[in-house]
Structures are given as C-alpha cells and as structure tokens.
C-alpha cells in the first residue's frame, strides 16, 4: 500500500522489520523504490536480491532497466542488468527485452538496440516503436522509415505512437512521395482521427511546405490540443509566413484555454535566425508581458533562439535573468558560446557547473568538446576527455563520436583513431569523423584505409562518408589511383544523385587536375543550388581561370541565384587577379546592397581587390579609424602599403598598430617582412624578424623565414642567406630554394645558384621556375653553353616555360599581349607607336641594357628582342588608346625586366604620363622619371 502511494520510507521500515520476506515482498519493495526515482538505491537493492538468490520478477527488471535509462548516467548499471537477464534466460520476455533495447537507444547505442531487437523471439508493437524511438532520438529518420517498412512486412500494425514517429521522420526527410504513401496508410489503418497522428501530419506537411493541406487537417480536427495549435503556428513560421503564424497565436489566445508556455516556446523555436529576430524580440517582450519569463522551458527556448541567430550576448543576458535554471539552460548557453566562437566562455561555463555541483550529461560534454576544435585547445580537450571517462559517459555513442571529431579537428589523428577503436560500437558518424580528420590532415591513404575498414566492419556509408573521402583526393596523382575508383563506387552504391556528392565530385576532379570532367558534371546537373555554383567557381579559381569565374558569377545573377559570401569572395578574388577594377567595383557594390558590407570574408576580398587594382585610396577609405581597427584591418593596410611601395609608411603603420594595443600575428609579420625585403630595409627587416619570438611569443613560420632569405638575398648578402637556411627551425621547402636561386640570378652568383637549383629540383622536379631561373642566371653572366644545356633538359623532360603576358583594361575590354605578339587588330599602329617611343627616349638618353637579353645574339638583335617584350607592347597600346594626361594602368603576370623598367621611367618623364604597373610581386608607380620602388625590386 505504502509503495503504491510513493511513501517509500514507511514501506522500507515495514520491510526491514518483517521476520520473513518472500519474493513478492522483495519485488514490491524494489518496484516502489524505482517508482519514486531512487534509481541508484534500486540498483543496490537489486544487487542484494541477487546475492541472496532472490529472483526479481520480469516487471521489476523491466522497471529497473527503464530507470537506468531515465537517470542519464547509469549505463554501466543497465548493462549489468542486461547481463543478469541473459544468464537468467529472461530475454524471451518481450517486456524485458523491449526495456533493454530502449535502454541502449537512450544512450545512443542504436546498433546494440538493433541487436537485442533482432534476437527477440517475440516482438510486439511496443518493441518496434521502442526501436524507432532510438533512431528518431539519434536523428536518423531514414532508419525509422526502414523499421516501419520491416514492421509492415511482418504484419505488425502501427499504433498511435509508432505512426506519429513515422510521420515525423517523413517530415524530416521532406519526402513528398513517401508522405503521400504514409497518409494513405494512416487512413487505411483508421488512425486519421487520432489526435497525436493529426498533430504529426500537420508538422510533416508544414516541413514539406504544404501549409494549405496542413491548415485543412487543422480545420477538420474534431478535437485540438495545445500541440495542434503549436503545430499549425510552427508550420506557417517554418515557411516564412511569420505574420500568419502570429495570427494563429492570437486566435489560440482567444479560443483555446491552454495558451501556455509551450505555445510561446514553439513559436520561439522557429525564429532562431537573424532574419526573424524582430519577431523573436517581439515574442520575447510578450513572454515578459504574459509572465512566462520565469518559466524555465520558455527561457530555454529564448536561449536557443538567440543562439541560433548567433547572438550569444543576448542569450547570456537571458540566462543571467532566469530565476531558475535547469540542465537544458546551462547546455543551451554553452552551445550558444560555442556557435559564436567563444570557446573560453563555454569552458568557463562548464567549470562553473562542476564547481557548483550542477549535474552534467552527454549534451554538456558534447558542446564542451566542440569548443576544443582548434589546436590551441588540445590540452583542454585532453582534460575534458578525462572528465568524460570519470563521469562514466565515455561509452555514450554521441560522446565517443565527439571525441573522435575533436582529436581529428586539432590534427591529433593517432588519438582520434585510438578513441574510435575503444568505442563499444562504431557507427557511421564515428567513422565519418575519423575519415574527415584524415582528409583535413591531407592524408588520402589513411582516409581510404579507414573507409575500407568501415566497409569491412559492415557499417553502411552515407553521403557524408563519400564527401569526406572525396575531399582527401587533392593532387593530380590521386585521380586514377583513388578519385575514379571512388566515383565508380559512388555510382554503384547509388550516391550519384545526392547533391552534396555531386558538388564534391566537381571539386575532386578540379583539384586532381581534370577541370573538363568537373565542367561535364556541372553541365549535366538539372538543378543547381548555390553550393553547386560555388563548387564550379572554386574549380575554375583553382585552375587560375579568373575570366571564367567572373562569367559564372554573371550567369548566377542572370539565373536568379542569390550570391552568398563564398560567391562574392571568389568573384572579388578573380577580379583582383585579373586587375579588372570595374567588375570588382560592381561586385562589391552588389555585396553592400545585399547587406554583406560587414562580412569579414567579403570585406577582406574587396580590400585585396582594390589594392591589387591599384586603388590604395579605396582601401584606406574602407578601413575604420585606427582606434577601431581590428588586427585583420591593420594587416590589410600594411599589405596594401607594401604592395604599392610605401615602405616607410608600412613601418610607421606597424608601430601605430602597436601603440593602439593590437598584438601582431603571423600574417602581420609576413606583410611587414615582405615590405622590408622589397624596399631594401634589411636591418629593419632583421629586427622585425627577431621581434616575432622575443617580443610577441610567436613561433616563426616558414613564410617568415622565406621573407628573411629574400631580404638578405636581394641585398646581395647571399652568404648570410645561406647560413640562415642552415639554421632554420624547420626543413627548407621549395619556396626557400626558389628565393635563394632568384637572388643568385640577380647578383650572378653561379656557385650558390647551382646549389639552390639542385635542391629545388629535388623537391619540385617538374617546376619550370628551376630551369627558367637557372637559364636566366647563366644568360646574364654570358654562360651560353650552360643556357643551352638547361633548355635541352626542359625539352627532354617536356617542361614548358610559363609565358609572359601583359594586359590593359579599357572600359569593358581586356587587351592581352605576349612576347612579340602580332595578333591584336591594331598591331601595325602598336609597333609604329613603339618606334616613336624608342626614338623619343633615346633622344633623352636611354641606352638599352642588353645584359637582360636571354639569347646569344649580336647587340642589335638583343635590343630588338627587348622591344618585343609584352609590357612594352601593352604600354604602346595604352598610350595610343587613352587620353593625354590620364594615368596608364598595365598588368603583367611575371616580374618586369630591368630594361623595361628603365623604359617606363623614361616614358613617364618624356611623354609626361603617370604609369602604374602591377607585376607578379608588386606595384610600380612611374612618374616624372622615377619609380616608387626606387629601382629596388
């Protein structure tokens, strides 16, 4: 009697003084203990029964197993009960087995649930439904539908609960064809008038965008509860009909007695997006007005709404004002911090929870682990790993997956793999995390090996698996060995129709050097979303096809595709590389018009575009005042000033940044050291390099070392550059030796140049720059036999030299010129203009520097060859095609030669035109016979 009314203490007192206790009294007492939520005490009581040889009843065992699931932290105890059940032969009891499979589902181990289910001799509708619940809670609606099909195949009919789960899963999948079939089954099974089923149908139809049908069902309902009103309000809100959703809410307040906190929470739950914040804030005000701001579930939904919109500051304010907080409150705020990139705040919140004795669960640790997804948080991640083990949650499937992901994200792949191997069950999410980690680590062999092991273990892959493996294929050599076999698997496994997989295939073929296959895949798609277009933009950008990138952006606009941050960034980068200011300005203007003016990616891309198009004034105008500048803004300004030859201003800007209390980063020092190198500021550059570690505690990266080598090499201090390389804290790469070789070419140092060329060719045997720089070095020192040998090697190895190209952009037309180019429609006029230029500047003292000629010919022929250079053809065309007195803008894909540099200086003085040339490395501003580089480049 006492246990039935939840009075455990008097019941336990009577139990303890009983002279004789039989199985009934033991089972009744344990049932009462579990019923009132004393789960751990119930487990101890169960162990005592086992020690005394008293057999628990099936009902009591089922209750205890259920209790282990409800506690959220008694997985091991649940497994112990499962072991007892197996030894006792009670698995044949459908209620006991159902409770066990539900236990594994609660802890995310749905594969274990499936195993228990498949071993059950008898299954009822509750067993099928419990299995569905596990997969539904884990977010696998496809599995729920498969279970439903298996259920029908065995002739088991759905009840109200199972049918509601099936309908909800169909809604998540947004499968309209399946939805129609299920509606037919609902009618056939006579469940169409069941309230839970009708509510699920409204939600499903809303998620599929069929609001009219959802409203029809709502209107036809003979009975409506709060869930019904919430479902139809959510259906309208999900499809953007926010005002109609509020109309439903108003009707509910007028005609439904139970307008409660759940209703408000439902509306808030669909407003977690920045575009809907005006509505969300409106409901927030209504929450306060209706007095629901003290209701925990409403405040939790407010937290999630602000978190979904990336507003962790507002979420934190709501949290602080909550009179009562539950575990969901803490977890929601932690997730908000993580989503907003506030990792330290998220971990600080966890510390507060633990120190104040708050309970934590797998959701808490999942968010905390997500806060440690960068290498800087490796040690904190390891501490969290230890806490997970101590708390007994290590064997939770979701926690295990999060640990594999965390170690993978920070590049600790051996730890990631070790965690995976320790997991009791490895599902597709765990394998995807491991494969994705190998892909990010650019280790295709291990990514493919993990994929193959996963298949051997019988774990079915999904589109994420395929996308992760494809992303590991990065190089041309990967195409035949890995890429094409993967494509064949994708076709055979039926993944070819998945849009994510198609987009990844486009990217894979492009990265592996086969752009034509990327184009074929793109052309074969009937429906292209923004991700597909962006994949094709990236593919063309990867191959240096800037013109095609801009054409694709134009097509996207004409087809009504709304450009996103990635689209704008790729378009602006292409405009920067091509130096087409007008197109870049149009894209930037459109981005501002669409509300992207504060987006950091677009801001950086636009600033880089203006800088590379010679408009440094626009860059300065874009930047905020110095007191409000962030580090990226300072980096942009320093880089732009250096690129345009304002080297002293670069140093002044750097020191101004320090005065503002901004700590420089790796990028800052790369721009700073590059400017010093190009400006000949050797001593300053070396002093800045020393500051990296000494003053700011940063580890010098190889990019900084390359800058120092270039700094010393350009100034002729080649022995110091060579010594610096030998003492570098890392192994020299191809850029190190290429920089030294270029300096040896400038200064004619053959011995060091040969050594640098040998080291470079070992690292990059197919790179044309090894041979071009060596050939030029020999040519400028008159070693024509060596020049011939290098050119023969290039021919034997079929290595093609990158051809020089210069171009001029006038209005909407780009005119390009190669060496000795005669393809332009105005070729005759261009060469005539060149002769006029030559005559004018010779009269002013110009003498050709034939040491830069790379052919072993007589002096007259050498000078003739110099006047065929692409930048001179572009100059002649620009001078004859632009108004007198206007600035001439020319762009070249390679470094300008010293004689052409001299010609440009003479032209700027003799003809009186300002000339701006952007070559491979920097801008040259020619005016009144002088260049901004001060003849040091």
Short mmCIF file of C-alpha atoms in Angstrom, two decimals, residues 631-873:
data_model
loop_
_atom_site.label_atom_id
_atom_site.label_comp_id
_atom_site.label_asym_id
_atom_site.label_seq_id
_atom_site.Cartn_x
_atom_site.Cartn_y
_atom_site.Cartn_z
CA UNK A 631 44.03 43.03 -36.46
CA UNK A 632 42.73 41.90 -39.92
CA UNK A 633 42.13 45.57 -40.84
CA UNK A 634 45.68 46.52 -39.84
CA UNK A 635 47.01 43.55 -41.82
CA UNK A 636 45.11 44.66 -44.92
CA UNK A 637 46.53 48.19 -44.68
CA UNK A 638 50.11 47.03 -44.09
CA UNK A 639 49.92 44.61 -47.03
CA UNK A 640 48.42 47.25 -49.36
CA UNK A 641 51.03 49.87 -48.47
CA UNK A 642 53.84 47.37 -49.02
CA UNK A 643 52.44 46.21 -52.35
CA UNK A 644 52.40 49.82 -53.59
CA UNK A 645 55.91 50.66 -52.47
CA UNK A 646 55.15 52.80 -49.41
CA UNK A 647 57.74 51.02 -47.32
CA UNK A 648 58.41 53.67 -44.68
CA UNK A 649 54.64 54.06 -44.24
CA UNK A 650 54.44 50.30 -43.66
CA UNK A 651 56.83 50.57 -40.71
CA UNK A 652 55.01 53.63 -39.35
CA UNK A 653 51.65 51.86 -39.61
CA UNK A 654 53.03 48.81 -37.80
CA UNK A 655 54.23 50.94 -34.89
CA UNK A 656 50.93 52.84 -34.80
CA UNK A 657 49.17 49.47 -34.51
CA UNK A 658 51.37 48.54 -31.54
CA UNK A 659 50.58 51.88 -29.89
CA UNK A 660 46.87 51.04 -30.21
CA UNK A 661 47.48 47.88 -28.17
CA UNK A 662 46.95 45.46 -31.07
CA UNK A 663 49.16 42.39 -30.94
CA UNK A 664 50.52 41.43 -34.40
CA UNK A 665 50.02 37.93 -35.76
CA UNK A 666 51.78 35.69 -38.27
CA UNK A 667 50.12 37.43 -41.25
CA UNK A 668 51.21 40.85 -39.97
CA UNK A 669 54.86 39.84 -39.93
CA UNK A 670 54.70 38.25 -43.39
CA UNK A 671 53.43 41.55 -44.87
CA UNK A 672 55.90 43.58 -42.80
CA UNK A 673 58.94 41.48 -43.76
CA UNK A 674 57.86 41.37 -47.43
CA UNK A 675 57.72 45.18 -47.48
CA UNK A 676 61.18 45.40 -45.92
CA UNK A 677 62.52 42.97 -48.50
CA UNK A 678 61.04 44.85 -51.45
CA UNK A 679 62.12 48.19 -50.01
CA UNK A 680 65.69 47.19 -49.21
CA UNK A 681 65.17 47.81 -45.48
CA UNK A 682 67.47 44.98 -44.45
CA UNK A 683 68.34 46.00 -40.90
CA UNK A 684 64.73 46.87 -40.07
CA UNK A 685 63.54 43.57 -41.54
CA UNK A 686 66.01 41.55 -39.45
CA UNK A 687 64.97 43.49 -36.33
CA UNK A 688 61.29 42.75 -37.04
CA UNK A 689 62.07 39.05 -37.50
CA UNK A 690 63.75 38.98 -34.07
CA UNK A 691 60.62 40.58 -32.56
CA UNK A 692 58.37 37.67 -33.61
CA UNK A 693 59.52 35.31 -30.87
CA UNK A 694 61.25 37.71 -28.48
CA UNK A 695 58.54 40.35 -28.09
CA UNK A 696 55.32 38.53 -29.03
CA UNK A 697 55.94 34.88 -28.16
CA UNK A 698 55.12 33.64 -31.67
CA UNK A 699 56.89 30.76 -33.40
CA UNK A 700 58.46 31.98 -36.67
CA UNK A 701 56.78 30.16 -39.56
CA UNK A 702 58.44 29.13 -42.80
CA UNK A 703 56.78 32.10 -44.55
CA UNK A 704 58.69 34.46 -42.26
CA UNK A 705 61.95 32.60 -42.96
CA UNK A 706 61.39 32.90 -46.72
CA UNK A 707 60.95 36.65 -46.30
CA UNK A 708 64.28 36.90 -44.45
CA UNK A 709 66.05 34.85 -47.15
CA UNK A 710 64.58 37.16 -49.81
CA UNK A 711 65.55 40.20 -47.72
CA UNK A 712 69.19 39.10 -47.46
CA UNK A 713 69.36 37.73 -50.99
CA UNK A 714 68.02 40.85 -52.74
CA UNK A 715 70.59 42.98 -50.90
CA UNK A 716 73.43 40.70 -52.06
CA UNK A 717 74.10 39.15 -48.66
CA UNK A 718 73.92 35.66 -50.11
CA UNK A 719 76.32 34.03 -47.66
CA UNK A 720 74.15 35.22 -44.76
CA UNK A 721 71.06 33.95 -46.54
CA UNK A 722 72.70 30.54 -46.96
CA UNK A 723 73.71 30.45 -43.28
CA UNK A 724 70.18 31.44 -42.26
CA UNK A 725 68.77 28.50 -44.25
CA UNK A 726 71.10 26.06 -42.48
CA UNK A 727 69.90 27.32 -39.07
CA UNK A 728 66.18 27.45 -39.83
CA UNK A 729 63.96 25.74 -37.20
CA UNK A 730 62.22 23.79 -39.96
CA UNK A 731 63.18 21.90 -43.10
CA UNK A 732 63.60 24.17 -46.18
CA UNK A 733 60.83 23.82 -48.77
CA UNK A 734 60.75 24.66 -52.47
CA UNK A 735 59.98 28.37 -51.83
CA UNK A 736 63.16 28.72 -49.75
CA UNK A 737 65.41 27.46 -52.54
CA UNK A 738 63.47 29.33 -55.22
CA UNK A 739 64.01 32.60 -53.34
CA UNK A 740 67.74 31.96 -52.97
CA UNK A 741 68.06 30.97 -56.65
CA UNK A 742 66.29 34.17 -57.74
CA UNK A 743 68.73 36.24 -55.67
CA UNK A 744 71.69 34.36 -57.13
CA UNK A 745 70.34 35.15 -60.59
CA UNK A 746 70.08 38.88 -59.75
CA UNK A 747 73.65 39.02 -58.41
CA UNK A 748 75.19 36.48 -60.81
CA UNK A 749 76.40 34.12 -58.08
CA UNK A 750 76.74 30.91 -60.09
CA UNK A 751 78.07 28.57 -57.40
CA UNK A 752 75.34 29.25 -54.87
CA UNK A 753 72.81 29.39 -57.69
CA UNK A 754 73.70 25.88 -58.85
CA UNK A 755 73.33 24.51 -55.29
CA UNK A 756 69.97 26.20 -54.86
CA UNK A 757 68.81 24.85 -58.24
CA UNK A 758 69.85 21.31 -57.29
CA UNK A 759 67.92 21.45 -54.00
CA UNK A 760 64.89 22.96 -55.71
CA UNK A 761 64.84 20.35 -58.47
CA UNK A 762 64.89 17.57 -55.87
CA UNK A 763 61.73 18.97 -54.28
CA UNK A 764 59.96 20.10 -57.47
CA UNK A 765 61.47 18.24 -60.46
CA UNK A 766 58.65 19.32 -62.81
CA UNK A 767 58.66 23.00 -61.82
CA UNK A 768 59.59 25.26 -64.74
CA UNK A 769 60.99 28.00 -62.45
CA UNK A 770 64.03 25.84 -61.62
CA UNK A 771 65.07 25.81 -65.25
CA UNK A 772 63.96 29.36 -66.13
CA UNK A 773 65.82 30.97 -63.22
CA UNK A 774 68.93 28.84 -63.88
CA UNK A 775 68.84 29.65 -67.59
CA UNK A 776 68.43 33.39 -66.91
CA UNK A 777 71.25 33.30 -64.35
CA UNK A 778 73.59 31.73 -66.89
CA UNK A 779 72.42 34.11 -69.65
CA UNK A 780 73.04 37.30 -67.62
CA UNK A 781 76.59 36.08 -66.88
CA UNK A 782 77.25 35.08 -70.51
CA UNK A 783 77.32 31.32 -69.89
CA UNK A 784 75.53 30.48 -73.16
CA UNK A 785 76.63 26.83 -73.22
CA UNK A 786 75.01 26.32 -69.82
CA UNK A 787 71.90 28.12 -71.09
CA UNK A 788 71.67 25.66 -73.96
CA UNK A 789 72.09 22.67 -71.63
CA UNK A 790 69.25 23.87 -69.37
CA UNK A 791 66.95 24.44 -72.34
CA UNK A 792 67.74 20.97 -73.69
CA UNK A 793 66.83 19.46 -70.30
CA UNK A 794 63.50 21.28 -70.41
CA UNK A 795 62.81 19.93 -73.88
CA UNK A 796 63.80 16.38 -72.90
CA UNK A 797 61.52 16.49 -69.82
CA UNK A 798 58.75 18.26 -71.77
CA UNK A 799 58.70 21.13 -69.27
CA UNK A 800 57.07 24.25 -70.65
CA UNK A 801 58.14 27.75 -69.61
CA UNK A 802 55.37 29.98 -68.30
CA UNK A 803 54.82 32.58 -71.00
CA UNK A 804 54.95 36.27 -70.16
CA UNK A 805 51.70 38.14 -70.64
CA UNK A 806 50.75 41.78 -70.12
CA UNK A 807 47.32 43.31 -70.45
CA UNK A 808 45.43 46.57 -70.45
CA UNK A 809 41.80 47.01 -69.34
CA UNK A 810 39.92 49.78 -71.14
CA UNK A 811 36.24 50.08 -70.27
CA UNK A 812 34.82 46.55 -70.64
CA UNK A 813 37.58 45.20 -72.89
CA UNK A 814 40.83 43.49 -71.90
CA UNK A 815 43.67 43.52 -74.43
CA UNK A 816 46.42 40.97 -73.77
CA UNK A 817 49.91 40.77 -75.27
CA UNK A 818 52.58 38.09 -75.36
CA UNK A 819 56.23 38.43 -76.40
CA UNK A 820 56.39 39.69 -80.00
CA UNK A 821 52.61 39.43 -80.20
CA UNK A 822 51.09 40.34 -83.59
CA UNK A 823 47.54 39.08 -83.06
CA UNK A 824 45.98 42.37 -81.98
CA UNK A 825 43.77 44.11 -84.60
CA UNK A 826 45.86 47.28 -84.20
CA UNK A 827 49.24 45.54 -84.45
CA UNK A 828 50.63 47.92 -87.09
CA UNK A 829 49.74 51.02 -85.07
CA UNK A 830 51.13 49.45 -81.87
CA UNK A 831 54.55 48.70 -83.38
CA UNK A 832 54.64 52.14 -85.00
CA UNK A 833 53.94 53.69 -81.61
CA UNK A 834 56.77 51.59 -80.15
CA UNK A 835 59.19 53.05 -82.70
CA UNK A 836 58.07 56.57 -81.75
CA UNK A 837 58.63 55.80 -78.07
CA UNK A 838 62.06 54.33 -78.77
CA UNK A 839 63.10 57.41 -80.72
CA UNK A 840 61.86 59.86 -78.08
CA UNK A 841 63.51 58.19 -75.10
CA UNK A 842 66.82 57.58 -76.95
CA UNK A 843 66.97 61.29 -77.63
CA UNK A 844 66.59 61.77 -73.86
CA UNK A 845 69.49 59.47 -73.02
CA UNK A 846 68.00 55.97 -72.91
CA UNK A 847 70.53 53.17 -73.59
CA UNK A 848 69.30 49.58 -73.79
CA UNK A 849 70.58 47.20 -71.11
CA UNK A 850 71.22 44.17 -73.28
CA UNK A 851 72.55 42.17 -70.33
CA UNK A 852 68.90 41.28 -69.74
CA UNK A 853 68.59 39.70 -73.21
CA UNK A 854 68.37 35.93 -72.89
CA UNK A 855 69.53 34.92 -76.39
CA UNK A 856 73.13 34.58 -77.59
CA UNK A 857 72.87 37.05 -80.50
CA UNK A 858 74.52 40.31 -81.57
CA UNK A 859 73.76 43.53 -79.68
CA UNK A 860 71.32 44.82 -82.29
CA UNK A 861 69.25 41.63 -82.18
CA UNK A 862 69.34 41.63 -78.37
CA UNK A 863 67.92 45.16 -78.31
CA UNK A 864 65.30 44.22 -80.89
CA UNK A 865 64.22 41.28 -78.70
CA UNK A 866 63.88 43.58 -75.69
CA UNK A 867 61.49 45.82 -77.62
CA UNK A 868 59.27 42.79 -78.26
CA UNK A 869 58.57 42.31 -74.52
CA UNK A 870 54.90 42.09 -73.67
CA UNK A 871 54.92 45.03 -71.24
CA UNK A 872 56.24 47.37 -73.99
CA UNK A 873 53.51 46.29 -76.40
#
